[in-house]
Structure formats: structure tokens, C-alpha cells
């Protein structure tokens, strides 16, 4: 019923790391989304290091204040559950729009890409690389505004906290350097954005293999 100061209202879904809840901050009467980490996803001796990295990533992303980035409010641990509280956003994932084969008008493509690149530009200027830019992490609000989700979480969620042997990230949108396990910087996010642009324009992914 509670995580830290937050009241848990309902389960929103399950992710690679754990359960996502709708929560409520009674101090300032604000609805939040809360992502939790499942302890069984952490691997033995590395668990403490992974949690420390998760905290560092959350702190870095928490410094990002931009209208096109889902804001991170809080990071904490309660009764063995590590959680991160963030802005609660009502909208549709771009993934859902694409899966329904809804085509975008050119001015809509420009609007979505403009806001996505504004968000990436702000993050990169502040030293934060997303590492998993994909349609599932881009939310389209009812008024057409774009919000990029999971800054500071993607690196952890798409690395050690997935099954052994999995490639980091989401294959269809990954840069070659990420595929090869090399160090990535903001240019890798731009490659992923380019894949999304191709998909918005053509209705297909550039790499189907």
C-alpha cells in the first residue's frame, strides 16, 4: 500500500525490471508513476554495484528539466524494494500508434522529431545518454506533445538486469557500436532517432533482419 512517502493506488504494468504503479504523493498531492526493481533480477555480488549505478543514473536524469522529458522526482528503497518515482503522463506510446499502422502527416513527423531531438539535445548537453530510444519510450500526449520516457533508466534496464546473453538495447533501433558492445555516446541516440524517422516516413523499419 506504500513505498516510502508514496501511496500505491494501482498497478499500471510490468516491465523488465519489476512492476510499475500509479502512486500518490500526499505531501504535495501529486500523482506519480513508480517503477520498482525486482531483487531477483539482480545478480549476486553485482547487486550492490548495479543498484549504485541505478541511483547514479536516476540522479543524472533527475537533473534534466525539459518539457519533452518525463521528469524524475524521487529515488528510494523501502522494505527491500528499490523504486523510482516520476512524472505520471497520460498518452499513447508511439509504439502503439505504429503497430496500428496509423500513418503520420508530414507536419506531424516534423513535430514529433523536432520534440524528440530537443529532448535528446538537452540530455546530451547535460551528460545523459538514453541508450534505448525506441517508439515504446516515446509518449504522444492528447495535445500532440511528445514526452521521452526512461532517461536514466534505459541503461540499467537494457543491461545487467535482463537475461544473460541478451544484447543490450532494442535490436531494431540500436546503433552498430552498441551492437558491438562499444562505449556509446549521444550519437547512438541520434542513430536510434534516425531509425524512428525512417519508420514514421515509410511505415517500415529500415532493418528487418
PDB file of N, CA, C and O in Angstrom, residues 39-99:
ATOM      1  N   UNK A  39      14.228  -7.623  -6.927  1.00  0.00           N
ATOM      2  CA  UNK A  39      15.520  -8.093  -6.404  1.00  0.00           C
ATOM      3  C   UNK A  39      16.042  -9.332  -7.116  1.00  0.00           C
ATOM      4  O   UNK A  39      17.251  -9.495  -7.273  1.00  0.00           O
ATOM      5  N   UNK A  40      15.140 -10.204  -7.588  1.00  0.00           N
ATOM      6  CA  UNK A  40      15.607 -11.435  -8.224  1.00  0.00           C
ATOM      7  C   UNK A  40      16.217 -11.189  -9.607  1.00  0.00           C
ATOM      8  O   UNK A  40      16.797 -12.091 -10.212  1.00  0.00           O
ATOM      9  N   UNK A  41      16.114  -9.949 -10.109  1.00  0.00           N
ATOM     10  CA  UNK A  41      16.747  -9.613 -11.382  1.00  0.00           C
ATOM     11  C   UNK A  41      18.201  -9.183 -11.185  1.00  0.00           C
ATOM     12  O   UNK A  41      18.938  -9.046 -12.149  1.00  0.00           O
ATOM     13  N   UNK A  42      18.586  -8.934  -9.942  1.00  0.00           N
ATOM     14  CA  UNK A  42      19.954  -8.531  -9.657  1.00  0.00           C
ATOM     15  C   UNK A  42      20.814  -9.764  -9.433  1.00  0.00           C
ATOM     16  O   UNK A  42      20.402 -10.714  -8.782  1.00  0.00           O
ATOM     17  N   UNK A  43      22.017  -9.716  -9.979  1.00  0.00           N
ATOM     18  CA  UNK A  43      22.870 -10.905  -9.975  1.00  0.00           C
ATOM     19  C   UNK A  43      23.900 -10.860  -8.846  1.00  0.00           C
ATOM     20  O   UNK A  43      24.898 -10.149  -8.938  1.00  0.00           O
ATOM     21  N   UNK A  44      23.642 -11.610  -7.805  1.00  0.00           N
ATOM     22  CA  UNK A  44      24.597 -11.876  -6.738  1.00  0.00           C
ATOM     23  C   UNK A  44      25.446 -10.719  -6.279  1.00  0.00           C
ATOM     24  O   UNK A  44      24.946  -9.697  -5.815  1.00  0.00           O
ATOM     25  N   UNK A  45      26.782 -10.909  -6.423  1.00  0.00           N
ATOM     26  CA  UNK A  45      27.731  -9.937  -5.898  1.00  0.00           C
ATOM     27  C   UNK A  45      27.624  -8.587  -6.596  1.00  0.00           C
ATOM     28  O   UNK A  45      28.038  -7.570  -6.057  1.00  0.00           O
ATOM     29  N   UNK A  46      27.083  -8.582  -7.815  1.00  0.00           N
ATOM     30  CA  UNK A  46      26.992  -7.329  -8.564  1.00  0.00           C
ATOM     31  C   UNK A  46      25.794  -6.488  -8.149  1.00  0.00           C
ATOM     32  O   UNK A  46      25.653  -5.350  -8.589  1.00  0.00           O
ATOM     33  N   UNK A  47      24.929  -7.052  -7.308  1.00  0.00           N
ATOM     34  CA  UNK A  47      23.665  -6.369  -6.993  1.00  0.00           C
ATOM     35  C   UNK A  47      23.904  -4.963  -6.426  1.00  0.00           C
ATOM     36  O   UNK A  47      23.273  -4.003  -6.857  1.00  0.00           O
ATOM     37  N   UNK A  48      24.826  -4.849  -5.474  1.00  0.00           N
ATOM     38  CA  UNK A  48      25.084  -3.551  -4.851  1.00  0.00           C
ATOM     39  C   UNK A  48      25.604  -2.558  -5.878  1.00  0.00           C
ATOM     40  O   UNK A  48      25.208  -1.393  -5.897  1.00  0.00           O
ATOM     41  N   UNK A  49      26.506  -3.022  -6.755  1.00  0.00           N
ATOM     42  CA  UNK A  49      27.064  -2.143  -7.788  1.00  0.00           C
ATOM     43  C   UNK A  49      25.979  -1.709  -8.773  1.00  0.00           C
ATOM     44  O   UNK A  49      25.927  -0.557  -9.193  1.00  0.00           O
ATOM     45  N   UNK A  50      25.102  -2.648  -9.124  1.00  0.00           N
ATOM     46  CA  UNK A  50      24.020  -2.328 -10.057  1.00  0.00           C
ATOM     47  C   UNK A  50      23.060  -1.302  -9.455  1.00  0.00           C
ATOM     48  O   UNK A  50      22.618  -0.376 -10.138  1.00  0.00           O
ATOM     49  N   UNK A  51      22.752  -1.474  -8.174  1.00  0.00           N
ATOM     50  CA  UNK A  51      21.865  -0.508  -7.510  1.00  0.00           C
ATOM     51  C   UNK A  51      22.523   0.861  -7.414  1.00  0.00           C
ATOM     52  O   UNK A  51      21.865   1.888  -7.576  1.00  0.00           O
ATOM     53  N   UNK A  52      23.836   0.870  -7.168  1.00  0.00           N
ATOM     54  CA  UNK A  52      24.561   2.141  -7.089  1.00  0.00           C
ATOM     55  C   UNK A  52      24.532   2.837  -8.443  1.00  0.00           C
ATOM     56  O   UNK A  52      24.360   4.059  -8.526  1.00  0.00           O
ATOM     57  N   UNK A  53      24.684   2.064  -9.533  1.00  0.00           N
ATOM     58  CA  UNK A  53      24.658   2.652 -10.860  1.00  0.00           C
ATOM     59  C   UNK A  53      23.253   3.160 -11.186  1.00  0.00           C
ATOM     60  O   UNK A  53      23.082   4.215 -11.783  1.00  0.00           O
ATOM     61  N   UNK A  54      22.255   2.377 -10.773  1.00  0.00           N
ATOM     62  CA  UNK A  54      20.861   2.791 -10.979  1.00  0.00           C
ATOM     63  C   UNK A  54      20.607   4.128 -10.287  1.00  0.00           C
ATOM     64  O   UNK A  54      19.981   5.018 -10.838  1.00  0.00           O
ATOM     65  N   UNK A  55      21.145   4.264  -9.072  1.00  0.00           N
ATOM     66  CA  UNK A  55      20.980   5.508  -8.318  1.00  0.00           C
ATOM     67  C   UNK A  55      21.674   6.664  -9.027  1.00  0.00           C
ATOM     68  O   UNK A  55      21.118   7.749  -9.154  1.00  0.00           O
ATOM     69  N   UNK A  56      22.901   6.423  -9.521  1.00  0.00           N
ATOM     70  CA  UNK A  56      23.638   7.473 -10.233  1.00  0.00           C
ATOM     71  C   UNK A  56      22.888   7.916 -11.488  1.00  0.00           C
ATOM     72  O   UNK A  56      22.803   9.102 -11.796  1.00  0.00           O
ATOM     73  N   UNK A  57      22.369   6.934 -12.230  1.00  0.00           N
ATOM     74  CA  UNK A  57      21.625   7.249 -13.455  1.00  0.00           C
ATOM     75  C   UNK A  57      20.365   8.047 -13.117  1.00  0.00           C
ATOM     76  O   UNK A  57      20.008   8.998 -13.813  1.00  0.00           O
ATOM     77  N   UNK A  58      19.692   7.646 -12.041  1.00  0.00           N
ATOM     78  CA  UNK A  58      18.465   8.344 -11.642  1.00  0.00           C
ATOM     79  C   UNK A  58      18.781   9.776 -11.229  1.00  0.00           C
ATOM     80  O   UNK A  58      18.049  10.711 -11.550  1.00  0.00           O
ATOM     81  N   UNK A  59      19.900   9.956 -10.528  1.00  0.00           N
ATOM     82  CA  UNK A  59      20.297  11.300 -10.110  1.00  0.00           C
ATOM     83  C   UNK A  59      20.616  12.168 -11.324  1.00  0.00           C
ATOM     84  O   UNK A  59      20.232  13.339 -11.377  1.00  0.00           O
ATOM     85  N   UNK A  60      21.325  11.581 -12.293  1.00  0.00           N
ATOM     86  CA  UNK A  60      21.673  12.329 -13.504  1.00  0.00           C
ATOM     87  C   UNK A  60      20.407  12.727 -14.259  1.00  0.00           C
ATOM     88  O   UNK A  60      20.238  13.882 -14.667  1.00  0.00           O
ATOM     89  N   UNK A  61      19.508  11.771 -14.438  1.00  0.00           N
ATOM     90  CA  UNK A  61      18.267  12.056 -15.159  1.00  0.00           C
ATOM     91  C   UNK A  61      17.390  13.018 -14.380  1.00  0.00           C
ATOM     92  O   UNK A  61      16.640  13.803 -14.963  1.00  0.00           O
ATOM     93  N   UNK A  62      17.481  12.962 -13.056  1.00  0.00           N
ATOM     94  CA  UNK A  62      16.693  13.850 -12.216  1.00  0.00           C
ATOM     95  C   UNK A  62      17.060  15.314 -12.392  1.00  0.00           C
ATOM     96  O   UNK A  62      16.286  16.202 -12.052  1.00  0.00           O
ATOM     97  N   UNK A  63      18.266  15.546 -12.935  1.00  0.00           N
ATOM     98  CA  UNK A  63      18.702  16.927 -13.181  1.00  0.00           C
ATOM     99  C   UNK A  63      18.148  17.470 -14.490  1.00  0.00           C
ATOM    100  O   UNK A  63      18.282  18.655 -14.772  1.00  0.00           O
ATOM    101  N   UNK A  64      17.570  16.594 -15.303  1.00  0.00           N
ATOM    102  CA  UNK A  64      17.031  17.022 -16.596  1.00  0.00           C
ATOM    103  C   UNK A  64      15.654  17.650 -16.394  1.00  0.00           C
ATOM    104  O   UNK A  64      14.740  17.012 -15.904  1.00  0.00           O
ATOM    105  N   UNK A  65      15.529  18.909 -16.759  1.00  0.00           N
ATOM    106  CA  UNK A  65      14.243  19.593 -16.696  1.00  0.00           C
ATOM    107  C   UNK A  65      13.926  20.100 -18.086  1.00  0.00           C
ATOM    108  O   UNK A  65      14.535  21.059 -18.572  1.00  0.00           O
ATOM    109  N   UNK A  66      13.004  19.421 -18.749  1.00  0.00           N
ATOM    110  CA  UNK A  66      12.687  19.767 -20.133  1.00  0.00           C
ATOM    111  C   UNK A  66      11.247  19.366 -20.425  1.00  0.00           C
ATOM    112  O   UNK A  66      10.790  18.308 -19.969  1.00  0.00           O
ATOM    113  N   UNK A  67      10.503  20.184 -21.153  1.00  0.00           N
ATOM    114  CA  UNK A  67       9.089  19.872 -21.413  1.00  0.00           C
ATOM    115  C   UNK A  67       8.860  18.585 -22.195  1.00  0.00           C
ATOM    116  O   UNK A  67       7.752  18.034 -22.165  1.00  0.00           O
ATOM    117  N   UNK A  68       9.902  18.075 -22.880  1.00  0.00           N
ATOM    118  CA  UNK A  68       9.746  16.853 -23.662  1.00  0.00           C
ATOM    119  C   UNK A  68      10.387  15.633 -23.010  1.00  0.00           C
ATOM    120  O   UNK A  68      10.582  14.607 -23.656  1.00  0.00           O
ATOM    121  N   UNK A  69      10.716  15.756 -21.730  1.00  0.00           N
ATOM    122  CA  UNK A  69      11.298  14.629 -20.987  1.00  0.00           C
ATOM    123  C   UNK A  69      10.451  14.350 -19.756  1.00  0.00           C
ATOM    124  O   UNK A  69      10.113  15.265 -19.008  1.00  0.00           O
ATOM    125  N   UNK A  70      10.096  13.083 -19.564  1.00  0.00           N
ATOM    126  CA  UNK A  70       9.363  12.678 -18.364  1.00  0.00           C
ATOM    127  C   UNK A  70      10.265  12.936 -17.150  1.00  0.00           C
ATOM    128  O   UNK A  70      11.378  12.408 -17.065  1.00  0.00           O
ATOM    129  N   UNK A  71       9.787  13.750 -16.221  1.00  0.00           N
ATOM    130  CA  UNK A  71      10.602  14.173 -15.078  1.00  0.00           C
ATOM    131  C   UNK A  71      10.717  13.072 -14.029  1.00  0.00           C
ATOM    132  O   UNK A  71       9.770  12.333 -13.782  1.00  0.00           O
ATOM    133  N   UNK A  72      11.901  12.975 -13.434  1.00  0.00           N
ATOM    134  CA  UNK A  72      12.124  12.055 -12.314  1.00  0.00           C
ATOM    135  C   UNK A  72      12.068  12.865 -11.021  1.00  0.00           C
ATOM    136  O   UNK A  72      12.727  13.895 -10.885  1.00  0.00           O
ATOM    137  N   UNK A  73      11.267  12.389 -10.062  1.00  0.00           N
ATOM    138  CA  UNK A  73      11.041  13.125  -8.815  1.00  0.00           C
ATOM    139  C   UNK A  73      11.820  12.567  -7.625  1.00  0.00           C
ATOM    140  O   UNK A  73      12.282  13.308  -6.773  1.00  0.00           O
ATOM    141  N   UNK A  74      11.931  11.238  -7.552  1.00  0.00           N
ATOM    142  CA  UNK A  74      12.466  10.667  -6.324  1.00  0.00           C
ATOM    143  C   UNK A  74      13.038   9.279  -6.588  1.00  0.00           C
ATOM    144  O   UNK A  74      12.615   8.577  -7.515  1.00  0.00           O
ATOM    145  N   UNK A  75      14.008   8.907  -5.760  1.00  0.00           N
ATOM    146  CA  UNK A  75      14.616   7.579  -5.791  1.00  0.00           C
ATOM    147  C   UNK A  75      14.688   7.097  -4.356  1.00  0.00           C
ATOM    148  O   UNK A  75      15.028   7.874  -3.469  1.00  0.00           O
ATOM    149  N   UNK A  76      14.338   5.853  -4.112  1.00  0.00           N
ATOM    150  CA  UNK A  76      14.386   5.384  -2.735  1.00  0.00           C
ATOM    151  C   UNK A  76      14.344   3.877  -2.627  1.00  0.00           C
ATOM    152  O   UNK A  76      14.238   3.153  -3.625  1.00  0.00           O
ATOM    153  N   UNK A  77      14.456   3.406  -1.396  1.00  0.00           N
ATOM    154  CA  UNK A  77      14.350   1.978  -1.097  1.00  0.00           C
ATOM    155  C   UNK A  77      13.431   1.816   0.099  1.00  0.00           C
ATOM    156  O   UNK A  77      13.483   2.601   1.044  1.00  0.00           O
ATOM    157  N   UNK A  78      12.581   0.807   0.048  1.00  0.00           N
ATOM    158  CA  UNK A  78      11.631   0.571   1.126  1.00  0.00           C
ATOM    159  C   UNK A  78      11.373  -0.929   1.221  1.00  0.00           C
ATOM    160  O   UNK A  78      10.939  -1.562   0.254  1.00  0.00           O
ATOM    161  N   UNK A  79      11.690  -1.485   2.373  1.00  0.00           N
ATOM    162  CA  UNK A  79      11.440  -2.909   2.643  1.00  0.00           C
ATOM    163  C   UNK A  79      12.008  -3.804   1.538  1.00  0.00           C
ATOM    164  O   UNK A  79      11.361  -4.755   1.080  1.00  0.00           O
ATOM    165  N   UNK A  80      13.227  -3.493   1.098  1.00  0.00           N
ATOM    166  CA  UNK A  80      13.889  -4.337   0.108  1.00  0.00           C
ATOM    167  C   UNK A  80      13.524  -4.040  -1.331  1.00  0.00           C
ATOM    168  O   UNK A  80      14.052  -4.668  -2.251  1.00  0.00           O
ATOM    169  N   UNK A  81      12.625  -3.106  -1.562  1.00  0.00           N
ATOM    170  CA  UNK A  81      12.236  -2.738  -2.923  1.00  0.00           C
ATOM    171  C   UNK A  81      12.845  -1.384  -3.279  1.00  0.00           C
ATOM    172  O   UNK A  81      12.659  -0.408  -2.556  1.00  0.00           O
ATOM    173  N   UNK A  82      13.597  -1.360  -4.361  1.00  0.00           N
ATOM    174  CA  UNK A  82      14.156  -0.108  -4.846  1.00  0.00           C
ATOM    175  C   UNK A  82      13.183   0.474  -5.861  1.00  0.00           C
ATOM    176  O   UNK A  82      12.643  -0.246  -6.700  1.00  0.00           O
ATOM    177  N   UNK A  83      12.937   1.770  -5.770  1.00  0.00           N
ATOM    178  CA  UNK A  83      11.932   2.373  -6.651  1.00  0.00           C
ATOM    179  C   UNK A  83      12.379   3.739  -7.134  1.00  0.00           C
ATOM    180  O   UNK A  83      13.251   4.381  -6.544  1.00  0.00           O
ATOM    181  N   UNK A  84      11.761   4.166  -8.223  1.00  0.00           N
ATOM    182  CA  UNK A  84      11.999   5.488  -8.766  1.00  0.00           C
ATOM    183  C   UNK A  84      10.641   6.089  -9.103  1.00  0.00           C
ATOM    184  O   UNK A  84       9.805   5.450  -9.732  1.00  0.00           O
ATOM    185  N   UNK A  85      10.390   7.296  -8.593  1.00  0.00           N
ATOM    186  CA  UNK A  85       9.098   7.968  -8.807  1.00  0.00           C
ATOM    187  C   UNK A  85       9.276   9.037  -9.870  1.00  0.00           C
ATOM    188  O   UNK A  85      10.241   9.797  -9.839  1.00  0.00           O
ATOM    189  N   UNK A  86       8.349   9.063 -10.812  1.00  0.00           N
ATOM    190  CA  UNK A  86       8.471  10.005 -11.921  1.00  0.00           C
ATOM    191  C   UNK A  86       7.128  10.607 -12.295  1.00  0.00           C
ATOM    192  O   UNK A  86       6.082  10.188 -11.802  1.00  0.00           O
ATOM    193  N   UNK A  87       7.199  11.577 -13.188  1.00  0.00           N
ATOM    194  CA  UNK A  87       6.013  12.247 -13.699  1.00  0.00           C
ATOM    195  C   UNK A  87       5.031  11.230 -14.273  1.00  0.00           C
ATOM    196  O   UNK A  87       5.417  10.324 -15.013  1.00  0.00           O
ATOM    197  N   UNK A  88       3.778  11.367 -13.898  1.00  0.00           N
ATOM    198  CA  UNK A  88       2.718  10.498 -14.431  1.00  0.00           C
ATOM    199  C   UNK A  88       2.176  11.145 -15.705  1.00  0.00           C
ATOM    200  O   UNK A  88       1.666  12.267 -15.671  1.00  0.00           O
ATOM    201  N   UNK A  89       2.338  10.448 -16.820  1.00  0.00           N
ATOM    202  CA  UNK A  89       1.968  11.012 -18.121  1.00  0.00           C
ATOM    203  C   UNK A  89       0.857  10.173 -18.738  1.00  0.00           C
ATOM    204  O   UNK A  89       0.964   8.951 -18.839  1.00  0.00           O
ATOM    205  N   UNK A  90      -0.218  10.834 -19.155  1.00  0.00           N
ATOM    206  CA  UNK A  90      -1.306  10.156 -19.853  1.00  0.00           C
ATOM    207  C   UNK A  90      -1.150  10.396 -21.349  1.00  0.00           C
ATOM    208  O   UNK A  90      -1.165  11.532 -21.808  1.00  0.00           O
ATOM    209  N   UNK A  91      -1.000   9.333 -22.085  1.00  0.00           N
ATOM    210  CA  UNK A  91      -0.847   9.451 -23.524  1.00  0.00           C
ATOM    211  C   UNK A  91      -0.691   8.087 -24.158  1.00  0.00           C
ATOM    212  O   UNK A  91      -0.879   7.059 -23.504  1.00  0.00           O
ATOM    213  N   UNK A  92      -0.338   8.077 -25.430  1.00  0.00           N
ATOM    214  CA  UNK A  92      -0.137   6.824 -26.164  1.00  0.00           C
ATOM    215  C   UNK A  92       1.335   6.656 -26.485  1.00  0.00           C
ATOM    216  O   UNK A  92       2.006   7.602 -26.894  1.00  0.00           O
ATOM    217  N   UNK A  93       1.827   5.429 -26.318  1.00  0.00           N
ATOM    218  CA  UNK A  93       3.182   5.159 -26.771  1.00  0.00           C
ATOM    219  C   UNK A  93       3.204   5.222 -28.294  1.00  0.00           C
ATOM    220  O   UNK A  93       2.270   4.755 -28.960  1.00  0.00           O
ATOM    221  N   UNK A  94       4.263   5.791 -28.842  1.00  0.00           N
ATOM    222  CA  UNK A  94       4.427   5.812 -30.293  1.00  0.00           C
ATOM    223  C   UNK A  94       4.386   4.387 -30.854  1.00  0.00           C
ATOM    224  O   UNK A  94       3.914   4.159 -31.965  1.00  0.00           O
ATOM    225  N   UNK A  95       4.866   3.439 -30.057  1.00  0.00           N
ATOM    226  CA  UNK A  95       4.843   2.027 -30.456  1.00  0.00           C
ATOM    227  C   UNK A  95       3.417   1.582 -30.786  1.00  0.00           C
ATOM    228  O   UNK A  95       3.176   0.906 -31.784  1.00  0.00           O
ATOM    229  N   UNK A  96       2.470   1.985 -29.948  1.00  0.00           N
ATOM    230  CA  UNK A  96       1.069   1.610 -30.148  1.00  0.00           C
ATOM    231  C   UNK A  96       0.529   2.214 -31.444  1.00  0.00           C
ATOM    232  O   UNK A  96      -0.191   1.564 -32.199  1.00  0.00           O
ATOM    233  N   UNK A  97       0.899   3.458 -31.701  1.00  0.00           N
ATOM    234  CA  UNK A  97       0.442   4.135 -32.921  1.00  0.00           C
ATOM    235  C   UNK A  97       0.980   3.409 -34.160  1.00  0.00           C
ATOM    236  O   UNK A  97       0.251   3.151 -35.117  1.00  0.00           O
ATOM    237  N   UNK A  98       2.269   3.058 -34.131  1.00  0.00           N
ATOM    238  CA  UNK A  98       2.893   2.404 -35.278  1.00  0.00           C
ATOM    239  C   UNK A  98       2.338   0.994 -35.499  1.00  0.00           C
ATOM    240  O   UNK A  98       2.151   0.565 -36.637  1.00  0.00           O
ATOM    241  N   UNK A  99       2.075   0.279 -34.403  1.00  0.00           N
ATOM    242  CA  UNK A  99       1.548  -1.081 -34.527  1.00  0.00           C
ATOM    243  C   UNK A  99       0.159  -1.106 -35.142  1.00  0.00           C
ATOM    244  O   UNK A  99      -0.249  -2.095 -35.746  1.00  0.00           O
TER     245      UNK A  99
END
